[in-house]
Amino acid sequence: MIRVRPGPAATLTDLRRAQELAALLRGELDRVRAAALAWRNGLGGLLVALVGFSLIRGRSDVSTLAPGWGALVGVLLLAAIIAGVAGALALLRAAHGPLSVTPVAEVPPAPLGEHREALVAARALRLGVLLVLLCTALLVAAVGVTWYAPGQP
């Protein structure tokens, strides 16, 4: 038979560590949300600058490209739009939380619920950054194709 007995009393170091951990957990979600806002603003500024300074410019008419190259530019631009929208939604999710209301009966205790939300928000932030950078790369690739693809014979 297994007997369970109390362990040693907590030391002052143990108590301080528990307080530090509790403080970290209390501020975790706020730190992730602040980081998500900063990334959202920074990446949004990057895309605005990219478009605003007319870097997205190649041939003005893709019909002058050799057969198939115009379609490739269209596919790259469509993929860039999809990646950009998905990235923006992920960044908004990370910065502002889910677009849903949790029933009161399903709300976990504060430290656990906030920690779970912080983990989900951090994952959404990483995904959003990746997708926006992918969007930028696809836009640059589309411009590169319009610059360097062969023209109509």
N, CA, C and O atoms as a DFTB+ gen file, in Angstrom:
612 C
 N C O
     1  1       0.832      -1.172       0.000
     2  2       0.000       0.000       0.000
     3  2       0.886       1.247       0.000
     4  3       1.894       1.311       0.703
     5  1       0.503       2.197      -0.772
     6  2       1.267       3.438      -0.888
     7  2       0.725       4.445       0.110
     8  3      -0.483       4.665       0.191
     9  1       1.621       5.052       0.865
    10  2       1.213       6.069       1.834
    11  2       1.687       7.419       1.317
    12  3       2.837       7.584       0.910
    13  1       0.793       8.354       1.343
    14  2       1.121       9.712       0.927
    15  2       1.317      10.551       2.173
    16  3       0.448      10.606       3.043
    17  1       2.453      11.198       2.251
    18  2       2.753      12.046       3.396
    19  2       3.086      13.449       2.893
    20  3       3.502      13.611       1.746
    21  1       2.911      14.436       3.720
    22  2       3.271      15.784       3.304
    23  2       4.770      15.888       3.061
    24  3       5.576      15.271       3.757
    25  1       5.119      16.671       2.073
    26  2       6.528      16.898       1.770
    27  2       7.101      17.956       2.691
    28  3       6.450      18.395       3.639
    29  1       8.306      18.352       2.404
    30  2       8.924      19.374       3.243
    31  2       8.213      20.714       3.052
    32  3       7.603      20.963       2.012
    33  1       8.299      21.551       4.048
    34  2       7.678      22.884       3.965
    35  2       8.369      23.700       2.888
    36  3       9.564      23.541       2.640
    37  1       7.605      24.572       2.252
    38  2       8.160      25.421       1.193
    39  2       9.159      26.401       1.792
    40  3       8.933      26.977       2.856
    41  1      10.257      26.571       1.087
    42  2      11.264      27.534       1.534
    43  2      10.901      28.916       1.011
    44  3       9.986      29.064       0.201
    45  1      11.608      29.897       1.469
    46  2      11.386      31.263       1.001
    47  2      11.654      31.363      -0.500
    48  3      10.959      32.091      -1.208
    49  1      12.650      30.641      -0.979
    50  2      12.961      30.607      -2.417
    51  2      11.804      29.999      -3.196
    52  3      11.439      30.508      -4.256
    53  1      11.227      28.924      -2.689
    54  2      10.082      28.288      -3.349
    55  2       8.907      29.258      -3.446
    56  3       8.261      29.345      -4.490
    57  1       8.632      29.974      -2.387
    58  2       7.515      30.918      -2.377
    59  2       7.757      32.074      -3.346
    60  3       6.843      32.485      -4.061
    61  1       8.983      32.601      -3.374
    62  2       9.300      33.678      -4.330
    63  2       9.165      33.203      -5.766
    64  3       8.642      33.921      -6.619
    65  1       9.638      31.990      -6.032
    66  2       9.533      31.434      -7.386
    67  2       8.068      31.267      -7.785
    68  3       7.709      31.552      -8.927
    69  1       7.234      30.820      -6.884
    70  2       5.798      30.677      -7.172
    71  2       5.169      32.035      -7.457
    72  3       4.328      32.151      -8.348
    73  1       5.568      33.068      -6.709
    74  2       5.040      34.409      -6.955
    75  2       5.504      34.950      -8.303
    76  3       4.727      35.577      -9.023
    77  1       6.767      34.710      -8.647
    78  2       7.289      35.155      -9.945
    79  2       6.546      34.467     -11.090
    80  3       6.179      35.105     -12.077
    81  1       6.334      33.175     -10.946
    82  2       5.624      32.422     -11.973
    83  2       4.189      32.923     -12.118
    84  3       3.696      33.064     -13.238
    85  1       3.524      33.191     -11.016
    86  2       2.154      33.707     -11.069
    87  2       2.122      35.076     -11.742
    88  3       1.212      35.364     -12.519
    89  1       3.105      35.918     -11.449
    90  2       3.161      37.248     -12.082
    91  2       3.413      37.125     -13.583
    92  3       2.823      37.861     -14.375
    93  1       4.285      36.200     -13.974
    94  2       4.546      35.986     -15.397
    95  2       3.288      35.519     -16.122
    96  3       2.986      35.986     -17.220
    97  1       2.565      34.603     -15.507
    98  2       1.342      34.101     -16.123
    99  2       0.277      35.191     -16.227
   100  3      -0.465      35.241     -17.208
   101  1       0.198      36.077     -15.207
   102  2      -0.804      37.149     -15.241
   103  2      -0.543      38.116     -16.394
   104  3      -1.494      38.612     -16.998
   105  1       0.714      38.394     -16.712
   106  2       1.021      39.366     -17.756
   107  2       1.297      38.760     -19.114
   108  3       1.543      39.485     -20.078
   109  1       1.258      37.434     -19.206
   110  2       1.628      36.741     -20.440
   111  2       0.749      37.127     -21.616
   112  3       1.263      37.460     -22.684
   113  1      -0.541      37.090     -21.446
   114  2      -1.463      37.385     -22.544
   115  2      -1.314      38.834     -22.997
   116  3      -1.338      39.109     -24.197
   117  1      -1.162      39.758     -22.060
   118  2      -0.980      41.160     -22.430
   119  2       0.294      41.355     -23.249
   120  3       0.302      42.128     -24.207
   121  1       1.367      40.661     -22.881
   122  2       2.623      40.784     -23.636
   123  2       2.477      40.226     -25.043
   124  3       2.991      40.816     -25.994
   125  1       1.788      39.100     -25.194
   126  2       1.589      38.509     -26.523
   127  2       0.716      39.425     -27.381
   128  3       1.004      39.626     -28.560
   129  1      -0.345      39.979     -26.799
   130  2      -1.223      40.881     -27.544
   131  2      -0.465      42.143     -27.979
   132  3      -0.640      42.608     -29.105
   133  1       0.368      42.694     -27.102
   134  2       1.145      43.881     -27.459
   135  2       2.128      43.559     -28.588
   136  3       2.307      44.367     -29.499
   137  1       2.752      42.406     -28.534
   138  2       3.666      41.998     -29.603
   139  2       2.909      41.811     -30.912
   140  3       3.403      42.185     -31.976
   141  1       1.723      41.238     -30.839
   142  2       0.919      41.029     -32.044
   143  2       0.517      42.364     -32.670
   144  3       0.536      42.503     -33.892
   145  1       0.157      43.340     -31.846
   146  2      -0.177      44.668     -32.377
   147  2       1.022      45.300     -33.066
   148  3       0.889      45.889     -34.138
   149  1       2.188      45.178     -32.452
   150  2       3.394      45.754     -33.047
   151  2       3.730      45.078     -34.371
   152  3       4.062      45.753     -35.345
   153  1       3.646      43.758     -34.413
   154  2       3.914      43.039     -35.656
   155  2       2.884      43.384     -36.724
   156  3       3.232      43.588     -37.888
   157  1       1.615      43.449     -36.326
   158  2       0.560      43.795     -37.290
   159  2       0.829      45.157     -37.909
   160  3       0.752      45.319     -39.126
   161  1       1.145      46.131     -37.070
   162  2       1.405      47.478     -37.574
   163  2       2.657      47.518     -38.447
   164  3       2.667      48.158     -39.499
   165  1       3.702      46.838     -38.012
   166  2       4.945      46.833     -38.780
   167  2       4.806      46.149     -40.125
   168  3       5.270      46.666     -41.141
   169  1       4.169      44.990     -40.137
   170  2       4.002      44.270     -41.405
   171  2       3.003      44.976     -42.314
   172  3       3.158      44.966     -43.536
   173  1       1.983      45.584     -41.726
   174  2       1.060      46.379     -42.534
   175  2       1.774      47.550     -43.186
   176  3       1.540      47.861     -44.354
   177  1       2.644      48.196     -42.422
   178  2       3.436      49.295     -42.974
   179  2       4.359      48.828     -44.087
   180  3       4.538      49.526     -45.085
   181  1       4.945      47.644     -43.918
   182  2       5.808      47.086     -44.959
   183  2       5.041      46.895     -46.260
   184  3       5.520      47.282     -47.326
   185  1       3.856      46.302     -46.179
   186  2       3.069      46.074     -47.393
   187  2       2.583      47.381     -48.006
   188  3       2.572      47.524     -49.229
   189  1       2.182      48.332     -47.175
   190  2       1.746      49.626     -47.696
   191  2       2.908      50.316     -48.398
   192  3       2.736      50.882     -49.478
   193  1       4.084      50.272     -47.794
   194  2       5.256      50.891     -48.419
   195  2       5.603      50.202     -49.727
   196  3       5.962      50.854     -50.708
   197  1       5.496      48.885     -49.737
   198  2       5.808      48.132     -50.945
   199  2       4.893      48.537     -52.089
   200  3       5.346      48.727     -53.217
   201  1       3.614      48.667     -51.799
   202  2       2.649      49.066     -52.831
   203  2       2.724      50.571     -53.075
   204  3       2.699      51.016     -54.222
   205  1       2.815      51.351     -52.005
   206  2       2.791      52.809     -52.114
   207  2       3.969      53.394     -52.864
   208  3       3.820      54.411     -53.541
   209  1       5.124      52.784     -52.763
   210  2       6.294      53.309     -53.449
   211  2       6.453      52.688     -54.831
   212  3       7.517      52.782     -55.442
   213  1       5.406      52.065     -55.311
   214  2       5.349      51.527     -56.671
   215  2       6.446      50.512     -56.964
   216  3       6.955      50.437     -58.082
   217  1       6.802      49.733     -55.948
   218  2       7.747      48.653     -56.206
   219  2       7.058      47.509     -56.929
   220  3       7.707      46.695     -57.586
   221  1       5.730      47.454     -56.804
   222  2       4.972      46.417     -57.486
   223  2       4.685      46.938     -58.902
   224  3       3.574      47.351     -59.234
   225  1       5.705      46.898     -59.681
   226  2       5.530      47.432     -61.021
   227  2       6.451      46.677     -61.972
   228  3       7.653      46.567     -61.730
   229  1       5.912      46.191     -62.987
   230  2       6.676      45.546     -64.036
   231  2       6.087      46.036     -65.346
   232  3       5.834      47.229     -65.516
   233  1       5.878      45.141     -66.239
   234  2       5.161      45.522     -67.449
   235  2       3.743      45.890     -67.063
   236  3       3.138      45.242     -66.209
   237  1       3.223      46.905     -67.676
   238  2       1.881      47.339     -67.297
   239  2       0.810      46.454     -67.919
   240  3      -0.350      46.508     -67.512
   241  1       1.182      45.652     -68.887
   242  2       0.207      44.789     -69.552
   243  2       0.798      43.390     -69.652
   244  3       1.745      43.164     -70.405
   245  1       0.233      42.442     -68.884
   246  2       0.777      41.082     -68.901
   247  2       0.465      40.357     -70.205
   248  3       1.010      39.282     -70.454
   249  1      -0.397      40.922     -71.036
   250  2      -0.681      40.272     -72.316
   251  2       0.513      40.365     -73.264
   252  3       0.538      39.698     -74.298
   253  1       1.501      41.187     -72.915
   254  2       2.705      41.274     -73.748
   255  2       3.711      40.178     -73.401
   256  3       4.749      40.057     -74.053
   257  1       3.403      39.374     -72.366
   258  2       4.300      38.291     -71.982
   259  2       4.084      37.084     -72.893
   260  3       3.025      36.928     -73.501
   261  1       5.103      36.239     -72.975
   262  2       4.999      35.002     -73.753
   263  2       3.879      34.138     -73.168
   264  3       3.544      34.276     -71.992
   265  1       3.298      33.250     -73.979
   266  2       2.192      32.413     -73.505
   267  2       2.554      31.662     -72.225
   268  3       3.643      31.101     -72.097
   269  1       1.617      31.668     -71.291
   270  2       1.805      30.970     -70.025
   271  2       2.381      31.859     -68.921
   272  3       2.088      31.643     -67.745
   273  1       3.175      32.829     -69.273
   274  2       3.802      33.692     -68.269
   275  2       2.781      34.634     -67.627
   276  3       2.866      34.921     -66.433
   277  1       1.841      35.103     -68.400
   278  2       0.791      35.959     -67.835
   279  2      -0.056      35.200     -66.818
   280  3      -0.435      35.739     -65.778
   281  1      -0.344      33.941     -67.136
   282  2      -1.106      33.110     -66.201
   283  2      -0.309      32.876     -64.917
   284  3      -0.879      32.852     -63.826
   285  1       1.006      32.703     -65.047
   286  2       1.846      32.525     -63.869
   287  2       1.805      33.776     -62.985
   288  3       1.733      33.668     -61.761
   289  1       1.849      34.951     -63.600
   290  2       1.749      36.195     -62.829
   291  2       0.403      36.247     -62.104
   292  3       0.340      36.635     -60.938
   293  1      -0.667      35.858     -62.789
   294  2      -1.992      35.840     -62.167
   295  2      -2.058      34.885     -60.988
   296  3      -2.631      35.219     -59.951
   297  1      -1.482      33.706     -61.133
   298  2      -1.477      32.712     -60.047
   299  2      -0.670      33.240     -58.862
   300  3      -1.089      33.102     -57.713
   301  1       0.489      33.844     -59.142
   302  2       1.311      34.393     -58.062
   303  2       0.573      35.515     -57.329
   304  3       0.619      35.585     -56.101
   305  1      -0.099      36.382     -58.064
   306  2      -0.842      37.469     -57.425
   307  2      -2.025      36.942     -56.613
   308  3      -2.300      37.444     -55.523
   309  1      -2.722      35.939     -57.134
   310  2      -3.828      35.340     -56.385
   311  2      -3.314      34.687     -55.104
   312  3      -3.913      34.841     -54.040
   313  1      -2.199      33.954     -55.211
   314  2      -1.617      33.335     -54.014
   315  2      -1.171      34.397     -53.011
   316  3      -1.305      34.205     -51.802
   317  1      -0.640      35.517     -53.508
   318  2      -0.220      36.605     -52.620
   319  2      -1.421      37.199     -51.888
   320  3      -1.335      37.491     -50.695
   321  1      -2.527      37.378     -52.584
   322  2      -3.733      37.923     -51.953
   323  2      -4.251      36.963     -50.884
   324  3      -4.608      37.390     -49.786
   325  1      -4.293      35.681     -51.199
   326  2      -4.776      34.686     -50.237
   327  2      -3.868      34.656     -49.008
   328  3      -4.352      34.652     -47.876
   329  1      -2.552      34.635     -49.229
   330  2      -1.610      34.609     -48.103
   331  2      -1.715      35.898     -47.292
   332  3      -1.659      35.860     -46.062
   333  1      -1.865      37.028     -47.960
   334  2      -1.967      38.308     -47.255
   335  2      -3.220      38.398     -46.402
   336  3      -3.164      38.844     -45.256
   337  1      -4.348      37.977     -46.952
   338  2      -5.600      38.025     -46.187
   339  2      -5.540      37.051     -45.011
   340  3      -5.941      37.396     -43.899
   341  1      -5.044      35.840     -45.250
   342  2      -4.934      34.865     -44.161
   343  2      -3.963      35.361     -43.087
   344  3      -4.215      35.191     -41.894
   345  1      -2.867      35.969     -43.508
   346  2      -1.913      36.517     -42.555
   347  2      -2.509      37.654     -41.743
   348  3      -2.309      37.732     -40.531
   349  1      -3.242      38.535     -42.411
   350  2      -3.878      39.654     -41.705
   351  2      -4.897      39.135     -40.691
   352  3      -4.965      39.644     -39.572
   353  1      -5.679      38.142     -41.064
   354  2      -6.651      37.569     -40.131
   355  2      -5.964      36.908     -38.943
   356  3      -6.434      37.026     -37.811
   357  1      -4.854      36.214     -39.191
   358  2      -4.121      35.578     -38.091
   359  2      -3.533      36.636     -37.155
   360  3      -3.550      36.460     -35.937
   361  1      -3.015      37.733     -37.713
   362  2      -2.471      38.800     -36.874
   363  2      -3.573      39.480     -36.072
   364  3      -3.375      39.820     -34.905
   365  1      -4.728      39.677     -36.690
   366  2      -5.848      40.263     -35.957
   367  2      -6.320      39.323     -34.846
   368  3      -6.681      39.779     -33.761
   369  1      -6.319      38.034     -35.109
   370  2      -6.702      37.046     -34.086
   371  2      -5.724      37.100     -32.919
   372  3      -6.123      37.052     -31.755
   373  1      -4.446      37.201     -33.246
   374  2      -3.443      37.257     -32.190
   375  2      -3.558      38.538     -31.369
   376  3      -3.378      38.521     -30.151
   377  1      -3.855      39.639     -32.036
   378  2      -3.889      40.932     -31.354
   379  2      -5.167      41.158     -30.557
   380  3      -5.142      41.813     -29.515
   381  1      -6.282      40.620     -31.041
   382  2      -7.566      40.975     -30.436
   383  2      -8.374      39.797     -29.910
   384  3      -9.434      40.005     -29.319
   385  1      -7.912      38.579     -30.104
   386  2      -8.632      37.427     -29.580
   387  2      -9.586      36.829     -30.595
   388  3      -9.701      37.317     -31.719
   389  1     -10.274      35.763     -30.186
   390  2     -11.169      35.057     -31.114
   391  2     -12.453      35.850     -31.365
   392  3     -12.846      36.707     -30.574
   393  1     -13.082      35.536     -32.482
   394  2     -14.362      36.158     -32.831
   395  2     -15.503      35.298     -32.309
   396  3     -16.408      34.926     -33.056
   397  1     -15.449      34.991     -31.038
   398  2     -16.494      34.168     -30.447
   399  2     -16.647      34.530     -28.977
   400  3     -15.777      35.160     -28.375
   401  1     -17.751      34.124     -28.432
   402  2     -18.017      34.323     -27.012
   403  2     -18.036      32.949     -26.361
   404  3     -18.716      32.039     -26.835
   405  1     -17.290      32.802     -25.279
   406  2     -17.240      31.530     -24.560
   407  2     -18.353      31.500     -23.520
   408  3     -18.466      32.421     -22.711
   409  1     -19.168      30.463     -23.530
   410  2     -20.198      30.363     -22.489
   411  2     -19.560      30.361     -21.099
   412  3     -18.484      29.796     -20.901
   413  1     -20.220      30.984     -20.163
   414  2     -19.679      31.131     -18.808
   415  2     -19.331      29.777     -18.202
   416  3     -18.333      29.657     -17.491
   417  1     -20.132      28.768     -18.472
   418  2     -19.883      27.449     -17.884
   419  2     -18.574      26.833     -18.391
   420  3     -18.015      25.953     -17.736
   421  1     -18.080      27.285     -19.547
   422  2     -16.870      26.708     -20.131
   423  2     -15.617      27.542     -19.875
   424  3     -14.536      27.180     -20.338
   425  1     -15.742      28.641     -19.154
   426  2     -14.590      29.504     -18.896
   427  2     -13.682      28.834     -17.872
   428  3     -14.114      28.548     -16.755
   429  1     -12.408      28.579     -18.250
   430  2     -11.495      27.954     -17.289
   431  2     -11.025      28.981     -16.256
   432  3     -11.221      30.181     -16.445
   433  1     -10.412      28.522     -15.177
   434  2      -9.889      29.458     -14.182
   435  2      -8.916      30.445     -14.834
   436  3      -8.236      30.110     -15.804
   437  1      -8.858      31.664     -14.292
   438  2      -8.113      32.770     -14.909
   439  2      -6.687      32.431     -15.337
   440  3      -6.361      32.649     -16.504
   441  1      -5.832      31.920     -14.485
   442  2      -4.462      31.715     -14.968
   443  2      -4.399      30.700     -16.104
   444  3      -3.664      30.897     -17.071
   445  1      -5.160      29.624     -15.995
   446  2      -5.131      28.584     -17.019
   447  2      -5.742      29.081     -18.322
   448  3      -5.176      28.855     -19.392
   449  1      -6.882      29.750     -18.252
   450  2      -7.536      30.260     -19.452
   451  2      -6.685      31.293     -20.169
   452  3      -6.585      31.274     -21.396
   453  1      -6.069      32.198     -19.409
   454  2      -5.217      33.213     -20.035
   455  2      -3.967      32.591     -20.629
   456  3      -3.497      33.024     -21.681
   457  1      -3.424      31.579     -19.965
   458  2      -2.244      30.907     -20.512
   459  2      -2.590      30.198     -21.819
   460  3      -1.844      30.288     -22.794
   461  1      -3.708      29.501     -21.840
   462  2      -4.141      28.836     -23.079
   463  2      -4.338      29.853     -24.206
   464  3      -3.906      29.623     -25.335
   465  1      -4.988      30.974     -23.898
   466  2      -5.213      32.002     -24.906
   467  2      -3.890      32.611     -25.365
   468  3      -3.729      32.919     -26.546
   469  1      -2.946      32.788     -24.447
   470  2      -1.633      33.320     -24.813
   471  2      -0.915      32.371     -25.770
   472  3      -0.267      32.814     -26.718
   473  1      -1.031      31.065     -25.521
   474  2      -0.410      30.092     -26.424
   475  2      -1.046      30.129     -27.808
   476  3      -0.343      30.088     -28.818
   477  1      -2.370      30.208     -27.856
   478  2      -3.070      30.273     -29.144
   479  2      -2.735      31.582     -29.863
   480  3      -2.519      31.589     -31.075
   481  1      -2.690      32.682     -29.119
   482  2      -2.371      33.980     -29.724
   483  2      -0.941      33.999     -30.252
   484  3      -0.687      34.552     -31.322
   485  1      -0.010      33.404     -29.519
   486  2       1.379      33.349     -29.985
   487  2       1.487      32.499     -31.248
   488  3       2.238      32.839     -32.162
   489  1       0.748      31.407     -31.305
   490  2       0.741      30.564     -32.508
   491  2       0.155      31.341     -33.688
   492  3       0.688      31.276     -34.795
   493  1      -0.935      32.074     -33.461
   494  2      -1.540      32.885     -34.522
   495  2      -0.588      33.993     -34.965
   496  3      -0.532      34.328     -36.148
   497  1       0.153      34.556     -34.029
   498  2       1.129      35.595     -34.366
   499  2       2.222      35.040     -35.264
   500  3       2.563      35.651     -36.276
   501  1       2.774      33.889     -34.904
   502  2       3.819      33.273     -35.745
   503  2       3.280      32.953     -37.133
   504  3       3.955      33.205     -38.132
   505  1       2.078      32.405     -37.208
   506  2       1.474      32.083     -38.487
   507  2       1.225      33.345     -39.306
   508  3       1.493      33.369     -40.508
   509  1       0.716      34.388     -38.663
   510  2       0.448      35.637     -39.368
   511  2       1.702      36.259     -39.939
   512  3       1.703      36.715     -41.082
   513  1       2.778      36.284     -39.156
   514  2       4.048      36.828     -39.646
   515  2       4.533      36.022     -40.836
   516  3       4.947      36.592     -41.846
   517  1       4.485      34.707     -40.727
   518  2       4.928      33.841     -41.825
   519  2       4.103      34.088     -43.085
   520  3       4.662      34.188     -44.178
   521  1       2.784      34.186     -42.946
   522  2       1.929      34.372     -44.114
   523  2       2.119      35.746     -44.760
   524  3       2.084      35.859     -45.986
   525  1       2.317      36.778     -43.960
   526  2       2.533      38.108     -44.538
   527  2       3.880      38.153     -45.259
   528  3       3.991      38.768     -46.319
   529  1       4.898      37.514     -44.698
   530  2       6.183      37.453     -45.391
   531  2       6.073      36.627     -46.670
   532  3       6.708      36.953     -47.673
   533  1       5.275      35.562     -46.642
   534  2       5.019      34.780     -47.852
   535  2       4.306      35.639     -48.891
   536  3       4.631      35.580     -50.077
   537  1       3.337      36.434     -48.453
   538  2       2.632      37.349     -49.353
   539  2       3.615      38.304     -50.024
   540  3       3.543      38.532     -51.232
   541  1       4.528      38.856     -49.239
   542  2       5.532      39.769     -49.779
   543  2       6.415      39.059     -50.797
   544  3       6.694      39.607     -51.864
   545  1       6.854      37.851     -50.479
   546  2       7.695      37.094     -51.406
   547  2       6.945      36.781     -52.700
   548  3       7.527      36.843     -53.784
   549  1       5.668      36.446     -52.594
   550  2       4.877      36.159     -53.796
   551  2       4.693      37.418     -54.648
   552  3       4.738      37.343     -55.876
   553  1       4.488      38.570     -54.009
   554  2       4.374      39.821     -54.762
   555  2       5.678      40.133     -55.485
   556  3       5.664      40.526     -56.651
   557  1       6.789      39.961     -54.807
   558  2       8.093      40.207     -55.433
   559  2       8.312      39.224     -56.576
   560  3       8.832      39.610     -57.622
   561  1       7.928      37.971     -56.399
   562  2       8.059      36.978     -57.472
   563  2       7.203      37.358     -58.673
   564  3       7.644      37.224     -59.814
   565  1       5.985      37.831     -58.428
   566  2       5.116      38.246     -59.539
   567  2       5.736      39.406     -60.300
   568  3       5.705      39.430     -61.530
   569  1       6.300      40.369     -59.578
   570  2       6.959      41.496     -60.242
   571  2       8.176      41.014     -61.016
   572  3       8.418      41.456     -62.140
   573  1       8.935      40.115     -60.422
   574  2      10.110      39.562     -61.111
   575  2       9.725      38.860     -62.404
   576  3      10.420      38.982     -63.413
   577  1       8.630      38.132     -62.375
   578  2       8.178      37.464     -63.591
   579  2       7.793      38.489     -64.658
   580  3       8.114      38.309     -65.832
   581  1       7.114      39.555     -64.259
   582  2       6.735      40.560     -65.259
   583  2       7.949      41.289     -65.813
   584  3       7.934      41.737     -66.959
   585  1       8.990      41.410     -65.018
   586  2      10.216      42.075     -65.509
   587  2      11.038      41.169     -66.424
   588  3      11.520      41.593     -67.474
   589  1      11.188      39.903     -66.000
   590  2      12.174      39.044     -66.663
   591  2      11.605      37.966     -67.561
   592  3      12.371      37.279     -68.237
   593  1      10.300      37.790     -67.599
   594  2       9.715      36.773     -68.480
   595  2       9.867      37.217     -69.934
   596  3       9.863      38.412     -70.227
   597  1       9.999      36.271     -70.820
   598  2      10.119      36.650     -72.243
   599  2       8.832      37.280     -72.748
   600  3       7.741      36.951     -72.282
   601  1       8.969      38.173     -73.689
   602  2       7.812      38.835     -74.284
   603  2       7.204      38.009     -75.393
   604  3       7.699      36.932     -75.726
   605  1       6.133      38.517     -75.961
   606  2       5.490      37.851     -77.107
   607  2       6.480      37.772     -78.268
   608  3       7.245      38.706     -78.506
   609  1       6.456      36.661     -78.980
   610  2       7.373      36.561     -80.135
   611  2       6.954      37.502     -81.262
   612  3       7.608      37.547     -82.303
